[in-house]
């Protein structure tokens, strides 16, 4: 084994000179925080990465430009700023900004644990100065995480030495108008065969050093191969952008790319398509709403729709593709929303799992397909089946300066991350404004016999009385497990029942009666924990309770995913079945599974398997919270004050995203 290690070290030294072509952020030390040093409530399982493919360019913004009226006089501008443009650049930037906590800084060569373990941009880059600039911009988008892998991009640029990198010159005129001079360059020749070759490179992985294996035993050789396999990155999503602007990436060629992408991702992953540049003549106006058959035969995206898990477009693109009529006035609000929902449903009938439509200042609308379609994409949250949500736009202060360039890309990336996040089973202490830490109380436990007995009484087991008396002698109604259940499903019920409160009550009661005793006992546990915390800090607990309500507590039976503690720097659930816990499982030594938390003297969570709440582990965000998170990510992108920050704390965003907006009194 010593000989094997010596050969590996020798091979590593020999390849150091080629690090710029084969490594990640050449010349920089990549030091990640050890997993045991960072506890997070939400994380992406198995340290999977995301592949971002499609159109990319360099955006050269000219500040305070004059002219723009078509004259021939010499115009001026004040300063130039170059950023990565196009779907690949914008998505890479957004994904790399999402971190677990604030950045540590470069003083000690440490980086902040990223939410997405690795991001791989795939686009066509020319062998020119603009191409060098684009690669540099991509590598530096996530300064806090440094998790961009550009080696496949660099390998691809060698295959076409005469290609030019796309460039967009964007004068920003002094009166607020914007111009655009675009040279599509390499995007105009970027073919599906080139992208398929890049995906093949990812499948093959980095070449392993050539070793002399003559003196190695079979066990030593197998151990080395296992170490190489474990070090290889795992991919969980494929985000493709702007097919209408890529002439050789349309129709059957696009479908072939999606089919290949499935093979390089864990469990088939999640395929996302982000639209931009849809021409006005995509569907002839005046012919009414487009039929599903016509949409399936669309020359650009029709063949690929059945493979898409999440599809994003804005309202204008929805109109161009479907022919729906949206007036956009206050008086036509209800008619416009009805037309938009019917148009979005066309894509569901064509095989898309989730359709997201952003509407600018009017917020967003998301609708999901049925159970059969979700069964084909195991990585999607099964709790999103048949769900819809409509959110208003996030409010910004009147003096906020905004830049909407790339807002749709940021929203799409945020929604993808929201779909991939799972609860780790850890409950991180709530930190007060003075820096103190409030420890959450221990959860009550139910004996195995009680859980196994389908007839046990929740009120008797947990001493839950529906009413309590205030100090003044008045009757104060106390929440029950059923009320928690009702709060969780409120938004969905409100949409399904068209705000008919009687129908909402009847439907909710029907759903509750169909739930198993295991699920009901889970809500009882949650209620008891909330009641205990209420005595410690009533106001703080109210906020935490409202946040917890937004969580999706339904068992995602199709997604029995386990977490590991890999290089991502976050902690999750070990390889064990959460379903077994709900049926009254015990630990290996026969003792009931302990889902409480332990703390050190500083109030920090002591991380071990017994500190995990297995009732929460592997739960996904519900659709409403996912849409809120995506909107917050987009809001931070368009706000000039936060647009250039190289990190966004996903924990802080989730705290805002999961605040329940309505109380039970509205029902």
mmCIF file with all atom_site columns, N, CA and C in Angstrom, residues 330-389:
data_model
loop_
_atom_site.group_PDB
_atom_site.id
_atom_site.type_symbol
_atom_site.label_atom_id
_atom_site.label_alt_id
_atom_site.label_comp_id
_atom_site.label_asym_id
_atom_site.label_entity_id
_atom_site.label_seq_id
_atom_site.pdbx_PDB_ins_code
_atom_site.Cartn_x
_atom_site.Cartn_y
_atom_site.Cartn_z
_atom_site.occupancy
_atom_site.B_iso_or_equiv
_atom_site.pdbx_formal_charge
_atom_site.auth_seq_id
_atom_site.auth_comp_id
_atom_site.auth_asym_id
_atom_site.auth_atom_id
_atom_site.pdbx_PDB_model_num
ATOM 1   N N  . UNK A 1 330 ? -56.012 46.467 -14.574 1.00 0.00 ? 330 UNK A N  1
ATOM 2   C CA . UNK A 1 330 ? -56.583 46.126 -13.271 1.00 0.00 ? 330 UNK A CA 1
ATOM 3   C C  . UNK A 1 330 ? -57.945 45.459 -13.449 1.00 0.00 ? 330 UNK A C  1
ATOM 4   N N  . UNK A 1 331 ? -58.734 45.953 -14.384 1.00 0.00 ? 331 UNK A N  1
ATOM 5   C CA . UNK A 1 331 ? -60.064 45.405 -14.603 1.00 0.00 ? 331 UNK A CA 1
ATOM 6   C C  . UNK A 1 331 ? -60.021 43.971 -15.131 1.00 0.00 ? 331 UNK A C  1
ATOM 7   N N  . UNK A 1 332 ? -58.962 43.629 -15.859 1.00 0.00 ? 332 UNK A N  1
ATOM 8   C CA . UNK A 1 332 ? -58.887 42.297 -16.475 1.00 0.00 ? 332 UNK A CA 1
ATOM 9   C C  . UNK A 1 332 ? -58.074 41.309 -15.635 1.00 0.00 ? 332 UNK A C  1
ATOM 10  N N  . UNK A 1 333 ? -57.830 41.627 -14.375 1.00 0.00 ? 333 UNK A N  1
ATOM 11  C CA . UNK A 1 333 ? -56.940 40.802 -13.555 1.00 0.00 ? 333 UNK A CA 1
ATOM 12  C C  . UNK A 1 333 ? -57.401 39.347 -13.487 1.00 0.00 ? 333 UNK A C  1
ATOM 13  N N  . UNK A 1 334 ? -58.668 39.134 -13.170 1.00 0.00 ? 334 UNK A N  1
ATOM 14  C CA . UNK A 1 334 ? -59.171 37.768 -13.014 1.00 0.00 ? 334 UNK A CA 1
ATOM 15  C C  . UNK A 1 334 ? -59.179 37.026 -14.352 1.00 0.00 ? 334 UNK A C  1
ATOM 16  N N  . UNK A 1 335 ? -59.584 37.716 -15.421 1.00 0.00 ? 335 UNK A N  1
ATOM 17  C CA . UNK A 1 335 ? -59.569 37.075 -16.732 1.00 0.00 ? 335 UNK A CA 1
ATOM 18  C C  . UNK A 1 335 ? -58.148 36.736 -17.161 1.00 0.00 ? 335 UNK A C  1
ATOM 19  N N  . UNK A 1 336 ? -57.201 37.619 -16.855 1.00 0.00 ? 336 UNK A N  1
ATOM 20  C CA . UNK A 1 336 ? -55.808 37.364 -17.215 1.00 0.00 ? 336 UNK A CA 1
ATOM 21  C C  . UNK A 1 336 ? -55.261 36.147 -16.472 1.00 0.00 ? 336 UNK A C  1
ATOM 22  N N  . UNK A 1 337 ? -55.582 36.031 -15.188 1.00 0.00 ? 337 UNK A N  1
ATOM 23  C CA . UNK A 1 337 ? -55.084 34.899 -14.417 1.00 0.00 ? 337 UNK A CA 1
ATOM 24  C C  . UNK A 1 337 ? -55.680 33.589 -14.908 1.00 0.00 ? 337 UNK A C  1
ATOM 25  N N  . UNK A 1 338 ? -56.943 33.632 -15.281 1.00 0.00 ? 338 UNK A N  1
ATOM 26  C CA . UNK A 1 338 ? -57.576 32.426 -15.813 1.00 0.00 ? 338 UNK A CA 1
ATOM 27  C C  . UNK A 1 338 ? -56.931 32.014 -17.135 1.00 0.00 ? 338 UNK A C  1
ATOM 28  N N  . UNK A 1 339 ? -56.672 32.992 -17.987 1.00 0.00 ? 339 UNK A N  1
ATOM 29  C CA . UNK A 1 339 ? -56.023 32.700 -19.268 1.00 0.00 ? 339 UNK A CA 1
ATOM 30  C C  . UNK A 1 339 ? -54.607 32.172 -19.054 1.00 0.00 ? 339 UNK A C  1
ATOM 31  N N  . UNK A 1 340 ? -53.895 32.752 -18.091 1.00 0.00 ? 340 UNK A N  1
ATOM 32  C CA . UNK A 1 340 ? -52.530 32.308 -17.815 1.00 0.00 ? 340 UNK A CA 1
ATOM 33  C C  . UNK A 1 340 ? -52.513 30.870 -17.314 1.00 0.00 ? 340 UNK A C  1
ATOM 34  N N  . UNK A 1 341 ? -53.433 30.506 -16.420 1.00 0.00 ? 341 UNK A N  1
ATOM 35  C CA . UNK A 1 341 ? -53.477 29.148 -15.896 1.00 0.00 ? 341 UNK A CA 1
ATOM 36  C C  . UNK A 1 341 ? -53.797 28.142 -16.989 1.00 0.00 ? 341 UNK A C  1
ATOM 37  N N  . UNK A 1 342 ? -54.722 28.487 -17.881 1.00 0.00 ? 342 UNK A N  1
ATOM 38  C CA . UNK A 1 342 ? -55.051 27.582 -18.987 1.00 0.00 ? 342 UNK A CA 1
ATOM 39  C C  . UNK A 1 342 ? -53.864 27.404 -19.923 1.00 0.00 ? 342 UNK A C  1
ATOM 40  N N  . UNK A 1 343 ? -53.130 28.495 -20.155 1.00 0.00 ? 343 UNK A N  1
ATOM 41  C CA . UNK A 1 343 ? -51.969 28.413 -21.040 1.00 0.00 ? 343 UNK A CA 1
ATOM 42  C C  . UNK A 1 343 ? -50.858 27.579 -20.407 1.00 0.00 ? 343 UNK A C  1
ATOM 43  N N  . UNK A 1 344 ? -50.614 27.770 -19.109 1.00 0.00 ? 344 UNK A N  1
ATOM 44  C CA . UNK A 1 344 ? -49.573 26.996 -18.433 1.00 0.00 ? 344 UNK A CA 1
ATOM 45  C C  . UNK A 1 344 ? -49.920 25.514 -18.396 1.00 0.00 ? 344 UNK A C  1
ATOM 46  N N  . UNK A 1 345 ? -51.219 25.212 -18.301 1.00 0.00 ? 345 UNK A N  1
ATOM 47  C CA . UNK A 1 345 ? -51.648 23.809 -18.253 1.00 0.00 ? 345 UNK A CA 1
ATOM 48  C C  . UNK A 1 345 ? -51.335 23.078 -19.553 1.00 0.00 ? 345 UNK A C  1
ATOM 49  N N  . UNK A 1 346 ? -51.185 23.817 -20.649 1.00 0.00 ? 346 UNK A N  1
ATOM 50  C CA . UNK A 1 346 ? -50.828 23.168 -21.915 1.00 0.00 ? 346 UNK A CA 1
ATOM 51  C C  . UNK A 1 346 ? -49.491 22.444 -21.807 1.00 0.00 ? 346 UNK A C  1
ATOM 52  N N  . UNK A 1 347 ? -48.546 23.051 -21.115 1.00 0.00 ? 347 UNK A N  1
ATOM 53  C CA . UNK A 1 347 ? -47.227 22.449 -20.975 1.00 0.00 ? 347 UNK A CA 1
ATOM 54  C C  . UNK A 1 347 ? -47.283 21.213 -20.075 1.00 0.00 ? 347 UNK A C  1
ATOM 55  N N  . UNK A 1 348 ? -48.181 21.229 -19.086 1.00 0.00 ? 348 UNK A N  1
ATOM 56  C CA . UNK A 1 348 ? -48.364 20.031 -18.270 1.00 0.00 ? 348 UNK A CA 1
ATOM 57  C C  . UNK A 1 348 ? -48.880 18.883 -19.122 1.00 0.00 ? 348 UNK A C  1
ATOM 58  N N  . UNK A 1 349 ? -49.790 19.175 -20.039 1.00 0.00 ? 349 UNK A N  1
ATOM 59  C CA . UNK A 1 349 ? -50.347 18.141 -20.912 1.00 0.00 ? 349 UNK A CA 1
ATOM 60  C C  . UNK A 1 349 ? -49.320 17.637 -21.915 1.00 0.00 ? 349 UNK A C  1
ATOM 61  N N  . UNK A 1 350 ? -48.256 18.411 -22.107 1.00 0.00 ? 350 UNK A N  1
ATOM 62  C CA . UNK A 1 350 ? -47.181 17.974 -22.999 1.00 0.00 ? 350 UNK A CA 1
ATOM 63  C C  . UNK A 1 350 ? -46.085 17.215 -22.253 1.00 0.00 ? 350 UNK A C  1
ATOM 64  N N  . UNK A 1 351 ? -46.259 17.007 -20.952 1.00 0.00 ? 351 UNK A N  1
ATOM 65  C CA . UNK A 1 351 ? -45.318 16.178 -20.205 1.00 0.00 ? 351 UNK A CA 1
ATOM 66  C C  . UNK A 1 351 ? -44.403 16.892 -19.253 1.00 0.00 ? 351 UNK A C  1
ATOM 67  N N  . UNK A 1 352 ? -44.487 18.215 -19.152 1.00 0.00 ? 352 UNK A N  1
ATOM 68  C CA . UNK A 1 352 ? -43.656 18.947 -18.188 1.00 0.00 ? 352 UNK A CA 1
ATOM 69  C C  . UNK A 1 352 ? -44.185 18.692 -16.779 1.00 0.00 ? 352 UNK A C  1
ATOM 70  N N  . UNK A 1 353 ? -43.289 18.528 -15.812 1.00 0.00 ? 353 UNK A N  1
ATOM 71  C CA . UNK A 1 353 ? -43.715 18.246 -14.437 1.00 0.00 ? 353 UNK A CA 1
ATOM 72  C C  . UNK A 1 353 ? -44.111 19.517 -13.693 1.00 0.00 ? 353 UNK A C  1
ATOM 73  N N  . UNK A 1 354 ? -43.293 20.571 -13.806 1.00 0.00 ? 354 UNK A N  1
ATOM 74  C CA . UNK A 1 354 ? -43.543 21.825 -13.081 1.00 0.00 ? 354 UNK A CA 1
ATOM 75  C C  . UNK A 1 354 ? -43.375 22.979 -14.061 1.00 0.00 ? 354 UNK A C  1
ATOM 76  N N  . UNK A 1 355 ? -44.365 23.863 -14.112 1.00 0.00 ? 355 UNK A N  1
ATOM 77  C CA . UNK A 1 355 ? -44.321 25.036 -14.986 1.00 0.00 ? 355 UNK A CA 1
ATOM 78  C C  . UNK A 1 355 ? -44.328 26.281 -14.112 1.00 0.00 ? 355 UNK A C  1
ATOM 79  N N  . UNK A 1 356 ? -43.316 27.137 -14.293 1.00 0.00 ? 356 UNK A N  1
ATOM 80  C CA . UNK A 1 356 ? -43.211 28.379 -13.522 1.00 0.00 ? 356 UNK A CA 1
ATOM 81  C C  . UNK A 1 356 ? -43.262 29.557 -14.488 1.00 0.00 ? 356 UNK A C  1
ATOM 82  N N  . UNK A 1 357 ? -44.180 30.479 -14.227 1.00 0.00 ? 357 UNK A N  1
ATOM 83  C CA . UNK A 1 357 ? -44.343 31.671 -15.058 1.00 0.00 ? 357 UNK A CA 1
ATOM 84  C C  . UNK A 1 357 ? -44.096 32.894 -14.183 1.00 0.00 ? 357 UNK A C  1
ATOM 85  N N  . UNK A 1 358 ? -43.081 33.673 -14.515 1.00 0.00 ? 358 UNK A N  1
ATOM 86  C CA . UNK A 1 358 ? -42.819 34.914 -13.787 1.00 0.00 ? 358 UNK A CA 1
ATOM 87  C C  . UNK A 1 358 ? -43.506 36.061 -14.513 1.00 0.00 ? 358 UNK A C  1
ATOM 88  N N  . UNK A 1 359 ? -44.069 36.988 -13.707 1.00 0.00 ? 359 UNK A N  1
ATOM 89  C CA . UNK A 1 359 ? -44.919 38.038 -14.267 1.00 0.00 ? 359 UNK A CA 1
ATOM 90  C C  . UNK A 1 359 ? -44.431 39.437 -13.906 1.00 0.00 ? 359 UNK A C  1
ATOM 91  N N  . UNK A 1 360 ? -43.125 39.571 -13.653 1.00 0.00 ? 360 UNK A N  1
ATOM 92  C CA . UNK A 1 360 ? -42.590 40.884 -13.320 1.00 0.00 ? 360 UNK A CA 1
ATOM 93  C C  . UNK A 1 360 ? -43.150 41.400 -12.008 1.00 0.00 ? 360 UNK A C  1
ATOM 94  N N  . UNK A 1 361 ? -43.744 42.587 -12.053 1.00 0.00 ? 361 UNK A N  1
ATOM 95  C CA . UNK A 1 361 ? -44.301 43.195 -10.857 1.00 0.00 ? 361 UNK A CA 1
ATOM 96  C C  . UNK A 1 361 ? -45.542 42.516 -10.326 1.00 0.00 ? 361 UNK A C  1
ATOM 97  N N  . UNK A 1 362 ? -46.094 41.569 -11.082 1.00 0.00 ? 362 UNK A N  1
ATOM 98  C CA . UNK A 1 362 ? -47.290 40.857 -10.626 1.00 0.00 ? 362 UNK A CA 1
ATOM 99  C C  . UNK A 1 362 ? -46.962 39.494 -9.997  1.00 0.00 ? 362 UNK A C  1
ATOM 100 N N  . UNK A 1 363 ? -45.683 39.223 -9.768  1.00 0.00 ? 363 UNK A N  1
ATOM 101 C CA . UNK A 1 363 ? -45.316 38.014 -9.041  1.00 0.00 ? 363 UNK A CA 1
ATOM 102 C C  . UNK A 1 363 ? -45.090 36.822 -9.953  1.00 0.00 ? 363 UNK A C  1
ATOM 103 N N  . UNK A 1 364 ? -45.511 35.658 -9.506  1.00 0.00 ? 364 UNK A N  1
ATOM 104 C CA . UNK A 1 364 ? -45.266 34.432 -10.265 1.00 0.00 ? 364 UNK A CA 1
ATOM 105 C C  . UNK A 1 364 ? -46.415 33.451 -10.066 1.00 0.00 ? 364 UNK A C  1
ATOM 106 N N  . UNK A 1 365 ? -46.489 32.495 -10.963 1.00 0.00 ? 365 UNK A N  1
ATOM 107 C CA . UNK A 1 365 ? -47.486 31.427 -10.896 1.00 0.00 ? 365 UNK A CA 1
ATOM 108 C C  . UNK A 1 365 ? -46.784 30.113 -11.206 1.00 0.00 ? 365 UNK A C  1
ATOM 109 N N  . UNK A 1 366 ? -47.022 29.092 -10.377 1.00 0.00 ? 366 UNK A N  1
ATOM 110 C CA . UNK A 1 366 ? -46.400 27.777 -10.558 1.00 0.00 ? 366 UNK A CA 1
ATOM 111 C C  . UNK A 1 366 ? -47.486 26.716 -10.469 1.00 0.00 ? 366 UNK A C  1
ATOM 112 N N  . UNK A 1 367 ? -47.474 25.784 -11.413 1.00 0.00 ? 367 UNK A N  1
ATOM 113 C CA . UNK A 1 367 ? -48.420 24.669 -11.384 1.00 0.00 ? 367 UNK A CA 1
ATOM 114 C C  . UNK A 1 367 ? -47.653 23.366 -11.611 1.00 0.00 ? 367 UNK A C  1
ATOM 115 N N  . UNK A 1 368 ? -48.168 22.279 -11.054 1.00 0.00 ? 368 UNK A N  1
ATOM 116 C CA . UNK A 1 368 ? -47.482 20.990 -11.092 1.00 0.00 ? 368 UNK A CA 1
ATOM 117 C C  . UNK A 1 368 ? -48.376 19.909 -11.691 1.00 0.00 ? 368 UNK A C  1
ATOM 118 N N  . UNK A 1 369 ? -47.745 18.909 -12.266 1.00 0.00 ? 369 UNK A N  1
ATOM 119 C CA . UNK A 1 369 ? -48.432 17.812 -12.933 1.00 0.00 ? 369 UNK A CA 1
ATOM 120 C C  . UNK A 1 369 ? -48.900 16.773 -11.923 1.00 0.00 ? 369 UNK A C  1
ATOM 121 N N  . UNK A 1 370 ? -49.429 15.656 -12.433 1.00 0.00 ? 370 UNK A N  1
ATOM 122 C CA . UNK A 1 370 ? -50.025 14.637 -11.576 1.00 0.00 ? 370 UNK A CA 1
ATOM 123 C C  . UNK A 1 370 ? -48.986 13.638 -11.068 1.00 0.00 ? 370 UNK A C  1
ATOM 124 N N  . UNK A 1 371 ? -49.470 12.664 -10.320 1.00 0.00 ? 371 UNK A N  1
ATOM 125 C CA . UNK A 1 371 ? -48.587 11.693 -9.678  1.00 0.00 ? 371 UNK A CA 1
ATOM 126 C C  . UNK A 1 371 ? -47.848 10.832 -10.691 1.00 0.00 ? 371 UNK A C  1
ATOM 127 N N  . UNK A 1 372 ? -48.502 10.480 -11.790 1.00 0.00 ? 372 UNK A N  1
ATOM 128 C CA . UNK A 1 372 ? -47.850 9.643  -12.800 1.00 0.00 ? 372 UNK A CA 1
ATOM 129 C C  . UNK A 1 372 ? -46.633 10.343 -13.388 1.00 0.00 ? 372 UNK A C  1
ATOM 130 N N  . UNK A 1 373 ? -46.754 11.635 -13.662 1.00 0.00 ? 373 UNK A N  1
ATOM 131 C CA . UNK A 1 373 ? -45.613 12.363 -14.219 1.00 0.00 ? 373 UNK A CA 1
ATOM 132 C C  . UNK A 1 373 ? -44.489 12.490 -13.193 1.00 0.00 ? 373 UNK A C  1
ATOM 133 N N  . UNK A 1 374 ? -44.815 12.755 -11.943 1.00 0.00 ? 374 UNK A N  1
ATOM 134 C CA . UNK A 1 374 ? -43.784 12.892 -10.921 1.00 0.00 ? 374 UNK A CA 1
ATOM 135 C C  . UNK A 1 374 ? -43.079 11.568 -10.662 1.00 0.00 ? 374 UNK A C  1
ATOM 136 N N  . UNK A 1 375 ? -43.752 10.455 -10.908 1.00 0.00 ? 375 UNK A N  1
ATOM 137 C CA . UNK A 1 375 ? -43.124 9.144  -10.705 1.00 0.00 ? 375 UNK A CA 1
ATOM 138 C C  . UNK A 1 375 ? -41.954 8.939  -11.652 1.00 0.00 ? 375 UNK A C  1
ATOM 139 N N  . UNK A 1 376 ? -41.939 9.653  -12.778 1.00 0.00 ? 376 UNK A N  1
ATOM 140 C CA . UNK A 1 376 ? -40.827 9.545  -13.727 1.00 0.00 ? 376 UNK A CA 1
ATOM 141 C C  . UNK A 1 376 ? -39.618 10.357 -13.305 1.00 0.00 ? 376 UNK A C  1
ATOM 142 N N  . UNK A 1 377 ? -39.773 11.250 -12.346 1.00 0.00 ? 377 UNK A N  1
ATOM 143 C CA . UNK A 1 377 ? -38.675 12.110 -11.882 1.00 0.00 ? 377 UNK A CA 1
ATOM 144 C C  . UNK A 1 377 ? -38.596 11.995 -10.362 1.00 0.00 ? 377 UNK A C  1
ATOM 145 N N  . UNK A 1 378 ? -37.838 11.006 -9.909  1.00 0.00 ? 378 UNK A N  1
ATOM 146 C CA . UNK A 1 378 ? -37.799 10.701 -8.481  1.00 0.00 ? 378 UNK A CA 1
ATOM 147 C C  . UNK A 1 378 ? -37.165 11.812 -7.653  1.00 0.00 ? 378 UNK A C  1
ATOM 148 N N  . UNK A 1 379 ? -36.354 12.649 -8.274  1.00 0.00 ? 379 UNK A N  1
ATOM 149 C CA . UNK A 1 379 ? -35.679 13.699 -7.518  1.00 0.00 ? 379 UNK A CA 1
ATOM 150 C C  . UNK A 1 379 ? -36.598 14.862 -7.166  1.00 0.00 ? 379 UNK A C  1
ATOM 151 N N  . UNK A 1 380 ? -37.749 14.978 -7.830  1.00 0.00 ? 380 UNK A N  1
ATOM 152 C CA . UNK A 1 380 ? -38.688 16.058 -7.507  1.00 0.00 ? 380 UNK A CA 1
ATOM 153 C C  . UNK A 1 380 ? -39.428 15.748 -6.211  1.00 0.00 ? 380 UNK A C  1
ATOM 154 N N  . UNK A 1 381 ? -39.805 16.766 -5.434  1.00 0.00 ? 381 UNK A N  1
ATOM 155 C CA . UNK A 1 381 ? -40.594 16.520 -4.218  1.00 0.00 ? 381 UNK A CA 1
ATOM 156 C C  . UNK A 1 381 ? -41.967 15.957 -4.576  1.00 0.00 ? 381 UNK A C  1
ATOM 157 N N  . UNK A 1 382 ? -42.277 14.775 -4.074  1.00 0.00 ? 382 UNK A N  1
ATOM 158 C CA . UNK A 1 382 ? -43.571 14.169 -4.397  1.00 0.00 ? 382 UNK A CA 1
ATOM 159 C C  . UNK A 1 382 ? -44.728 14.951 -3.792  1.00 0.00 ? 382 UNK A C  1
ATOM 160 N N  . UNK A 1 383 ? -44.455 15.781 -2.790  1.00 0.00 ? 383 UNK A N  1
ATOM 161 C CA . UNK A 1 383 ? -45.519 16.583 -2.181  1.00 0.00 ? 383 UNK A CA 1
ATOM 162 C C  . UNK A 1 383 ? -45.988 17.716 -3.084  1.00 0.00 ? 383 UNK A C  1
ATOM 163 N N  . UNK A 1 384 ? -45.286 17.980 -4.188  1.00 0.00 ? 384 UNK A N  1
ATOM 164 C CA . UNK A 1 384 ? -45.714 19.023 -5.118  1.00 0.00 ? 384 UNK A CA 1
ATOM 165 C C  . UNK A 1 384 ? -46.774 18.520 -6.095  1.00 0.00 ? 384 UNK A C  1
ATOM 166 N N  . UNK A 1 385 ? -47.091 17.258 -6.082  1.00 0.00 ? 385 UNK A N  1
ATOM 167 C CA . UNK A 1 385 ? -48.019 16.674 -7.049  1.00 0.00 ? 385 UNK A CA 1
ATOM 168 C C  . UNK A 1 385 ? -49.361 17.418 -7.017  1.00 0.00 ? 385 UNK A C  1
ATOM 169 N N  . UNK A 1 386 ? -49.836 17.826 -8.186  1.00 0.00 ? 386 UNK A N  1
ATOM 170 C CA . UNK A 1 386 ? -51.139 18.479 -8.361  1.00 0.00 ? 386 UNK A CA 1
ATOM 171 C C  . UNK A 1 386 ? -51.264 19.801 -7.599  1.00 0.00 ? 386 UNK A C  1
ATOM 172 N N  . UNK A 1 387 ? -50.155 20.394 -7.203  1.00 0.00 ? 387 UNK A N  1
ATOM 173 C CA . UNK A 1 387 ? -50.209 21.652 -6.452  1.00 0.00 ? 387 UNK A CA 1
ATOM 174 C C  . UNK A 1 387 ? -50.061 22.852 -7.391  1.00 0.00 ? 387 UNK A C  1
ATOM 175 N N  . UNK A 1 388 ? -50.605 23.967 -6.984  1.00 0.00 ? 388 UNK A N  1
ATOM 176 C CA . UNK A 1 388 ? -50.418 25.236 -7.676  1.00 0.00 ? 388 UNK A CA 1
ATOM 177 C C  . UNK A 1 388 ? -50.217 26.319 -6.633  1.00 0.00 ? 388 UNK A C  1
ATOM 178 N N  . UNK A 1 389 ? -49.537 27.371 -7.007  1.00 0.00 ? 389 UNK A N  1
ATOM 179 C CA . UNK A 1 389 ? -49.370 28.505 -6.106  1.00 0.00 ? 389 UNK A CA 1
ATOM 180 C C  . UNK A 1 389 ? -49.217 29.769 -6.931  1.00 0.00 ? 389 UNK A C  1
#
